[in-house]
Amino acid sequence: MATRMGGRRFFFSTSVIMGFIELTGKTLLDIVNEGEIDLGELHAAGVRGDSILRVNQYGEIELRAKADWRLVGGLIGNFENRLRTMTGLEWAV
C-alpha cells in the first residue's frame, strides 16, 4: 500500500508488524555479551552512552539519526530475555 504525505510517497506493509524495544547506548553495552558485537564498530557508527537505539525482534540494532534510523549491528542468542530484563520493557509496535 502506498500513500502520499507532503509530496513524499510512503509504502506500508500490512503483513508484517515489527516490534521494537528502545534503549540507550549505555544500556546496550550492559546487554551485549562478550564477542557478540564489535564495540569499535558501534562506536565508529556513532553509538555513544546517551545515544537512542532500538532493537527489533530479529536482534537488529538501529541508531536514531536526525531524521531516520540507521542499522548499526545485531544481537544474537537469547537477546530477547536480556533486553526485556535489562530494560523492563516489552516489544512495542
Tab-separated table of N, CA, C and O in Angstrom:
chain	number	residue	atom	x	y	z
A	1	MET	N	0.842	-1.159	0.000
A	1	MET	CA	0.000	0.000	0.000
A	1	MET	C	0.895	1.232	0.000
A	1	MET	O	1.887	1.293	0.702
A	2	ALA	N	0.544	2.231	-0.785
A	2	ALA	CA	1.319	3.471	-0.847
A	2	ALA	C	0.398	4.649	-0.535
A	2	ALA	O	-0.787	4.621	-0.842
A	3	THR	N	0.976	5.657	0.073
A	3	THR	CA	0.220	6.872	0.364
A	3	THR	C	1.158	8.061	0.204
A	3	THR	O	2.370	7.920	0.315
A	4	ARG	N	0.593	9.220	-0.068
A	4	ARG	CA	1.399	10.436	-0.212
A	4	ARG	C	1.200	11.322	1.005
A	4	ARG	O	0.088	11.514	1.472
A	5	MET	N	2.315	11.865	1.492
A	5	MET	CA	2.277	12.794	2.609
A	5	MET	C	3.267	13.897	2.313
A	5	MET	O	4.452	13.629	2.151
A	6	GLY	N	2.791	15.108	2.221
A	6	GLY	CA	3.679	16.234	1.987
A	6	GLY	C	4.529	16.097	0.741
A	6	GLY	O	5.682	16.456	0.737
A	7	GLY	N	3.977	15.538	-0.316
A	7	GLY	CA	4.708	15.395	-1.562
A	7	GLY	C	5.608	14.163	-1.611
A	7	GLY	O	6.219	13.881	-2.624
A	8	ARG	N	5.707	13.425	-0.514
A	8	ARG	CA	6.524	12.215	-0.486
A	8	ARG	C	5.618	10.995	-0.557
A	8	ARG	O	4.493	11.010	-0.058
A	9	ARG	N	6.133	9.937	-1.128
A	9	ARG	CA	5.375	8.701	-1.245
A	9	ARG	C	5.915	7.694	-0.244
A	9	ARG	O	7.104	7.417	-0.224
A	10	PHE	N	5.050	7.145	0.584
A	10	PHE	CA	5.427	6.172	1.598
A	10	PHE	C	4.753	4.845	1.299
A	10	PHE	O	3.593	4.815	0.884
A	11	PHE	N	5.471	3.764	1.530
A	11	PHE	CA	4.934	2.433	1.326
A	11	PHE	C	4.753	1.768	2.679
A	11	PHE	O	5.652	1.808	3.521
A	12	PHE	N	3.609	1.157	2.879
A	12	PHE	CA	3.312	0.484	4.122
A	12	PHE	C	2.968	-0.960	3.838
A	12	PHE	O	2.223	-1.259	2.917
A	13	SER	N	3.478	-1.852	4.642
A	13	SER	CA	3.144	-3.260	4.533
A	13	SER	C	2.156	-3.600	5.634
A	13	SER	O	2.375	-3.276	6.804
A	14	THR	N	1.088	-4.256	5.268
A	14	THR	CA	0.114	-4.654	6.271
A	14	THR	C	0.353	-6.075	6.742
A	14	THR	O	-0.325	-6.554	7.628
A	15	SER	N	1.346	-6.756	6.167
A	15	SER	CA	1.564	-8.156	6.514
A	15	SER	C	2.558	-8.349	7.651
A	15	SER	O	2.532	-9.371	8.302
A	16	VAL	N	3.447	-7.391	7.909
A	16	VAL	CA	4.451	-7.544	8.950
A	16	VAL	C	4.401	-6.355	9.898
A	16	VAL	O	4.508	-5.215	9.470
A	17	ILE	N	4.224	-6.644	11.170
A	17	ILE	CA	4.278	-5.603	12.180
A	17	ILE	C	5.477	-5.903	13.053
A	17	ILE	O	5.548	-6.956	13.676
A	18	MET	N	6.427	-4.997	13.054
A	18	MET	CA	7.680	-5.216	13.772
A	18	MET	C	7.618	-4.563	15.140
A	18	MET	O	7.224	-3.408	15.262
A	19	GLY	N	8.009	-5.307	16.149
A	19	GLY	CA	8.097	-4.767	17.492
A	19	GLY	C	9.520	-4.317	17.783
A	19	GLY	O	10.483	-4.891	17.272
A	20	PHE	N	9.653	-3.295	18.611
A	20	PHE	CA	10.960	-2.752	18.990
A	20	PHE	C	11.007	-2.523	20.491
A	20	PHE	O	9.990	-2.301	21.130
A	21	ILE	N	12.218	-2.559	21.019
A	21	ILE	CA	12.493	-2.091	22.367
A	21	ILE	C	13.530	-0.986	22.224
A	21	ILE	O	14.569	-1.187	21.593
A	22	GLU	N	13.236	0.184	22.781
A	22	GLU	CA	14.170	1.307	22.718
A	22	GLU	C	15.038	1.328	23.966
A	22	GLU	O	14.600	0.942	25.045
A	23	LEU	N	16.274	1.772	23.786
A	23	LEU	CA	17.225	1.821	24.884
A	23	LEU	C	18.329	2.808	24.563
A	23	LEU	O	18.434	3.284	23.440
A	24	THR	N	19.138	3.111	25.563
A	24	THR	CA	20.282	3.997	25.358
A	24	THR	C	21.514	3.171	24.992
A	24	THR	O	21.540	1.947	25.180
A	25	GLY	N	22.522	3.854	24.521
A	25	GLY	CA	23.782	3.184	24.221
A	25	GLY	C	24.374	2.539	25.461
A	25	GLY	O	24.931	1.442	25.397
A	26	LYS	N	24.258	3.195	26.603
A	26	LYS	CA	24.782	2.638	27.858
A	26	LYS	C	24.090	1.324	28.199
A	26	LYS	O	24.736	0.339	28.546
A	27	THR	N	22.773	1.279	28.076
A	27	THR	CA	22.034	0.049	28.363
A	27	THR	C	22.410	-1.042	27.374
A	27	THR	O	22.555	-2.210	27.760
A	28	LEU	N	22.585	-0.689	26.112
A	28	LEU	CA	23.001	-1.681	25.120
A	28	LEU	C	24.310	-2.336	25.536
A	28	LEU	O	24.455	-3.555	25.454
A	29	LEU	N	25.263	-1.550	25.997
A	29	LEU	CA	26.555	-2.106	26.402
A	29	LEU	C	26.404	-3.063	27.580
A	29	LEU	O	27.157	-4.034	27.699
A	30	ASP	N	25.423	-2.830	28.443
A	30	ASP	CA	25.155	-3.744	29.555
A	30	ASP	C	24.543	-5.055	29.081
A	30	ASP	O	24.709	-6.088	29.706
A	31	ILE	N	23.826	-5.019	27.971
A	31	ILE	CA	23.117	-6.188	27.445
A	31	ILE	C	24.013	-7.087	26.599
A	31	ILE	O	23.868	-8.301	26.597
A	32	VAL	N	24.960	-6.488	25.893
A	32	VAL	CA	25.787	-7.217	24.934
A	32	VAL	C	26.676	-8.255	25.633
A	32	VAL	O	27.311	-7.957	26.628
A	33	ASN	N	26.684	-9.456	25.087
A	33	ASN	CA	27.595	-10.499	25.552
A	33	ASN	C	28.968	-10.308	24.928
A	33	ASN	O	29.078	-9.787	23.807
A	34	GLU	N	29.996	-10.743	25.623
A	34	GLU	CA	31.363	-10.628	25.111
A	34	GLU	C	31.479	-11.334	23.756
A	34	GLU	O	31.024	-12.469	23.596
A	35	GLY	N	32.038	-10.643	22.774
A	35	GLY	CA	32.234	-11.193	21.438
A	35	GLY	C	31.012	-11.145	20.543
A	35	GLY	O	31.074	-11.533	19.390
A	36	GLU	N	29.890	-10.661	21.065
A	36	GLU	CA	28.666	-10.622	20.275
A	36	GLU	C	28.687	-9.506	19.237
A	36	GLU	O	28.212	-9.677	18.123
A	37	ILE	N	29.221	-8.355	19.611
A	37	ILE	CA	29.278	-7.193	18.738
A	37	ILE	C	30.661	-6.578	18.860
A	37	ILE	O	31.231	-6.529	19.942
A	38	ASP	N	31.171	-6.080	17.751
A	38	ASP	CA	32.429	-5.335	17.780
A	38	ASP	C	32.124	-3.936	18.300
A	38	ASP	O	31.511	-3.120	17.611
A	39	LEU	N	32.514	-3.668	19.541
A	39	LEU	CA	32.206	-2.379	20.160
A	39	LEU	C	32.863	-1.222	19.426
A	39	LEU	O	32.315	-0.119	19.389
A	40	GLY	N	34.022	-1.458	18.797
A	40	GLY	CA	34.670	-0.430	18.000
A	40	GLY	C	33.826	-0.025	16.808
A	40	GLY	O	33.759	1.156	16.459
A	41	GLU	N	33.165	-1.005	16.194
A	41	GLU	CA	32.290	-0.706	15.058
A	41	GLU	C	31.067	0.098	15.501
A	41	GLU	O	30.628	1.006	14.805
A	42	LEU	N	30.506	-0.256	16.671
A	42	LEU	CA	29.373	0.525	17.179
A	42	LEU	C	29.794	1.965	17.434
A	42	LEU	O	29.078	2.899	17.071
A	43	HIS	N	30.952	2.135	18.055
A	43	HIS	CA	31.458	3.478	18.335
A	43	HIS	C	31.680	4.256	17.033
A	43	HIS	O	31.292	5.415	16.916
A	44	ALA	N	32.275	3.589	16.037
A	44	ALA	CA	32.516	4.226	14.737
A	44	ALA	C	31.207	4.596	14.038
A	44	ALA	O	31.155	5.572	13.293
A	45	ALA	N	30.148	3.836	14.309
A	45	ALA	CA	28.837	4.119	13.709
A	45	ALA	C	28.135	5.272	14.407
A	45	ALA	O	27.089	5.729	13.957
A	46	GLY	N	28.693	5.743	15.529
A	46	GLY	CA	28.118	6.883	16.220
A	46	GLY	C	27.409	6.558	17.520
A	46	GLY	O	26.788	7.424	18.126
A	47	VAL	N	27.481	5.299	17.965
A	47	VAL	CA	26.806	4.918	19.205
A	47	VAL	C	27.612	5.424	20.394
A	47	VAL	O	28.803	5.158	20.518
A	48	ARG	N	26.938	6.175	21.266
A	48	ARG	CA	27.532	6.709	22.496
A	48	ARG	C	26.633	6.307	23.662
A	48	ARG	O	25.546	5.780	23.465
A	49	GLY	N	27.045	6.595	24.862
A	49	GLY	CA	26.259	6.239	26.042
A	49	GLY	C	24.867	6.823	26.048
A	49	GLY	O	23.908	6.199	26.490
A	50	ASP	N	24.722	8.046	25.525
A	50	ASP	CA	23.416	8.703	25.527
A	50	ASP	C	22.669	8.570	24.200
A	50	ASP	O	21.623	9.190	24.012
A	51	SER	N	23.181	7.742	23.293
A	51	SER	CA	22.506	7.522	22.012
A	51	SER	C	21.159	6.856	22.229
A	51	SER	O	20.973	6.089	23.178
A	52	ILE	N	20.226	7.140	21.337
A	52	ILE	CA	18.930	6.471	21.345
A	52	ILE	C	18.992	5.358	20.314
A	52	ILE	O	19.301	5.596	19.148
A	53	LEU	N	18.703	4.152	20.763
A	53	LEU	CA	18.744	2.983	19.897
A	53	LEU	C	17.433	2.229	20.019
A	53	LEU	O	16.670	2.440	20.961
A	54	ARG	N	17.207	1.344	19.055
A	54	ARG	CA	16.098	0.415	19.178
A	54	ARG	C	16.557	-0.923	18.611
A	54	ARG	O	17.418	-0.981	17.726
A	55	VAL	N	15.997	-1.980	19.167
A	55	VAL	CA	16.309	-3.338	18.724
A	55	VAL	C	14.994	-3.980	18.320
A	55	VAL	O	14.008	-3.929	19.068
A	56	ASN	N	14.976	-4.586	17.122
A	56	ASN	CA	13.746	-5.255	16.703
A	56	ASN	C	13.782	-6.723	17.138
A	56	ASN	O	14.755	-7.185	17.730
A	57	GLN	N	12.723	-7.434	16.856
A	57	GLN	CA	12.585	-8.815	17.308
A	57	GLN	C	13.539	-9.774	16.610
A	57	GLN	O	13.671	-10.912	17.037
A	58	TYR	N	14.229	-9.314	15.572
A	58	TYR	CA	15.256	-10.117	14.915
A	58	TYR	C	16.639	-9.824	15.484
A	58	TYR	O	17.628	-10.401	15.055
A	59	GLY	N	16.724	-8.870	16.405
A	59	GLY	CA	18.001	-8.526	17.021
A	59	GLY	C	18.758	-7.423	16.310
A	59	GLY	O	19.873	-7.084	16.694
A	60	GLU	N	18.168	-6.830	15.276
A	60	GLU	CA	18.835	-5.755	14.545
A	60	GLU	C	18.824	-4.474	15.374
A	60	GLU	O	17.777	-4.070	15.883
A	61	ILE	N	19.989	-3.850	15.500
A	61	ILE	CA	20.142	-2.638	16.299
A	61	ILE	C	20.142	-1.438	15.360
A	61	ILE	O	20.919	-1.387	14.405
A	62	GLU	N	19.276	-0.462	15.649
A	62	GLU	CA	19.198	0.756	14.855
A	62	GLU	C	19.493	1.956	15.736
A	62	GLU	O	19.030	2.028	16.874
A	63	LEU	N	20.252	2.890	15.195
A	63	LEU	CA	20.631	4.126	15.871
A	63	LEU	C	19.747	5.255	15.366
A	63	LEU	O	19.558	5.422	14.162
A	64	ARG	N	19.217	6.044	16.300
A	64	ARG	CA	18.391	7.188	15.918
A	64	ARG	C	19.288	8.282	15.372
A	64	ARG	O	20.175	8.784	16.053
A	65	ALA	N	19.069	8.626	14.113
A	65	ALA	CA	19.776	9.734	13.479
A	65	ALA	C	18.829	10.938	13.500
A	65	ALA	O	17.745	10.886	14.069
A	66	LYS	N	19.230	12.021	12.872
A	66	LYS	CA	18.425	13.245	12.912
A	66	LYS	C	17.016	13.038	12.360
A	66	LYS	O	16.041	13.489	12.957
A	67	ALA	N	16.893	12.338	11.244
A	67	ALA	CA	15.592	12.198	10.609
A	67	ALA	C	15.197	10.754	10.310
A	67	ALA	O	14.192	10.523	9.649
A	68	ASP	N	15.989	9.788	10.770
A	68	ASP	CA	15.661	8.401	10.482
A	68	ASP	C	16.402	7.474	11.446
A	68	ASP	O	17.006	7.923	12.407
A	69	TRP	N	16.329	6.193	11.174
A	69	TRP	CA	17.030	5.174	11.946
A	69	TRP	C	18.063	4.515	11.038
A	69	TRP	O	17.777	4.248	9.867
A	70	ARG	N	19.286	4.256	11.573
A	70	ARG	CA	20.349	3.607	10.799
A	70	ARG	C	20.713	2.278	11.441
A	70	ARG	O	20.949	2.207	12.647
A	71	LEU	N	20.768	1.221	10.631
A	71	LEU	CA	21.171	-0.094	11.103
A	71	LEU	C	22.651	-0.064	11.455
A	71	LEU	O	23.475	0.343	10.637
A	72	VAL	N	23.008	-0.461	12.693
A	72	VAL	CA	24.406	-0.397	13.132
A	72	VAL	C	24.941	-1.721	13.665
A	72	VAL	O	26.111	-1.809	14.023
A	73	GLY	N	24.120	-2.755	13.725
A	73	GLY	CA	24.605	-4.033	14.225
A	73	GLY	C	23.458	-4.961	14.568
A	73	GLY	O	22.310	-4.702	14.235
A	74	GLY	N	23.820	-6.060	15.253
A	74	GLY	CA	22.801	-7.026	15.616
A	74	GLY	C	23.195	-7.850	16.828
A	74	GLY	O	24.374	-8.047	17.093
A	75	LEU	N	22.183	-8.297	17.549
A	75	LEU	CA	22.380	-9.153	18.710
A	75	LEU	C	22.106	-10.596	18.309
A	75	LEU	O	21.342	-10.855	17.383
A	76	ILE	N	22.707	-11.526	19.022
A	76	ILE	CA	22.489	-12.942	18.744
A	76	ILE	C	22.227	-13.684	20.051
A	76	ILE	O	22.631	-13.242	21.124
A	77	GLY	N	21.565	-14.805	19.961
A	77	GLY	CA	21.410	-15.715	21.081
A	77	GLY	C	20.731	-15.175	22.321
A	77	GLY	O	21.314	-14.423	23.069
A	78	ASN	N	19.490	-15.520	22.523
A	78	ASN	CA	18.744	-15.210	23.736
A	78	ASN	C	18.738	-13.721	24.091
A	78	ASN	O	18.670	-13.353	25.253
A	79	PHE	N	18.806	-12.870	23.095
A	79	PHE	CA	18.803	-11.431	23.359
A	79	PHE	C	17.437	-10.955	23.838
A	79	PHE	O	17.344	-9.964	24.549
A	80	GLU	N	16.361	-11.665	23.462
A	80	GLU	CA	15.019	-11.233	23.851
A	80	GLU	C	14.893	-11.126	25.369
A	80	GLU	O	14.423	-10.114	25.893
A	81	ASN	N	15.299	-12.174	26.078
A	81	ASN	CA	15.210	-12.156	27.542
A	81	ASN	C	16.127	-11.106	28.143
A	81	ASN	O	15.758	-10.432	29.101
A	82	ARG	N	17.327	-10.974	27.600
A	82	ARG	CA	18.257	-9.956	28.109
A	82	ARG	C	17.672	-8.561	27.954
A	82	ARG	O	17.741	-7.740	28.869
A	83	LEU	N	17.091	-8.272	26.781
A	83	LEU	CA	16.506	-6.948	26.537
A	83	LEU	C	15.360	-6.648	27.498
A	83	LEU	O	15.310	-5.582	28.107
A	84	ARG	N	14.435	-7.582	27.608
A	84	ARG	CA	13.276	-7.351	28.465
A	84	ARG	C	13.682	-7.228	29.930
A	84	ARG	O	13.144	-6.401	30.659
A	85	THR	N	14.631	-8.039	30.370
A	85	THR	CA	15.073	-7.991	31.764
A	85	THR	C	15.805	-6.688	32.072
A	85	THR	O	15.517	-6.023	33.074
A	86	MET	N	16.742	-6.289	31.222
A	86	MET	CA	17.562	-5.100	31.485
A	86	MET	C	16.784	-3.792	31.320
A	86	MET	O	17.064	-2.825	32.008
A	87	THR	N	15.820	-3.755	30.388
A	87	THR	CA	15.084	-2.506	30.147
A	87	THR	C	13.769	-2.441	30.905
A	87	THR	O	13.235	-1.365	31.116
A	88	GLY	N	13.211	-3.598	31.268
A	88	GLY	CA	11.886	-3.634	31.881
A	88	GLY	C	10.772	-3.373	30.882
A	88	GLY	O	9.630	-3.124	31.256
A	89	LEU	N	11.098	-3.417	29.584
A	89	LEU	CA	10.141	-3.112	28.520
A	89	LEU	C	9.739	-4.364	27.746
A	89	LEU	O	10.468	-5.354	27.734
A	90	GLU	N	8.606	-4.281	27.085
A	90	GLU	CA	8.146	-5.316	26.158
A	90	GLU	C	8.210	-4.752	24.745
A	90	GLU	O	8.393	-3.557	24.550
A	91	TRP	N	8.035	-5.622	23.751
A	91	TRP	CA	8.065	-5.203	22.353
A	91	TRP	C	6.919	-4.234	22.083
A	91	TRP	O	5.774	-4.498	22.423
A	92	ALA	N	7.211	-3.098	21.478
A	92	ALA	CA	6.209	-2.096	21.116
A	92	ALA	C	6.199	-1.924	19.606
A	92	ALA	O	7.243	-1.973	18.967
A	93	VAL	N	5.028	-1.741	19.050
A	93	VAL	CA	4.907	-1.540	17.597
A	93	VAL	C	4.631	-0.101	17.275
A	93	VAL	O	4.280	0.686	18.094
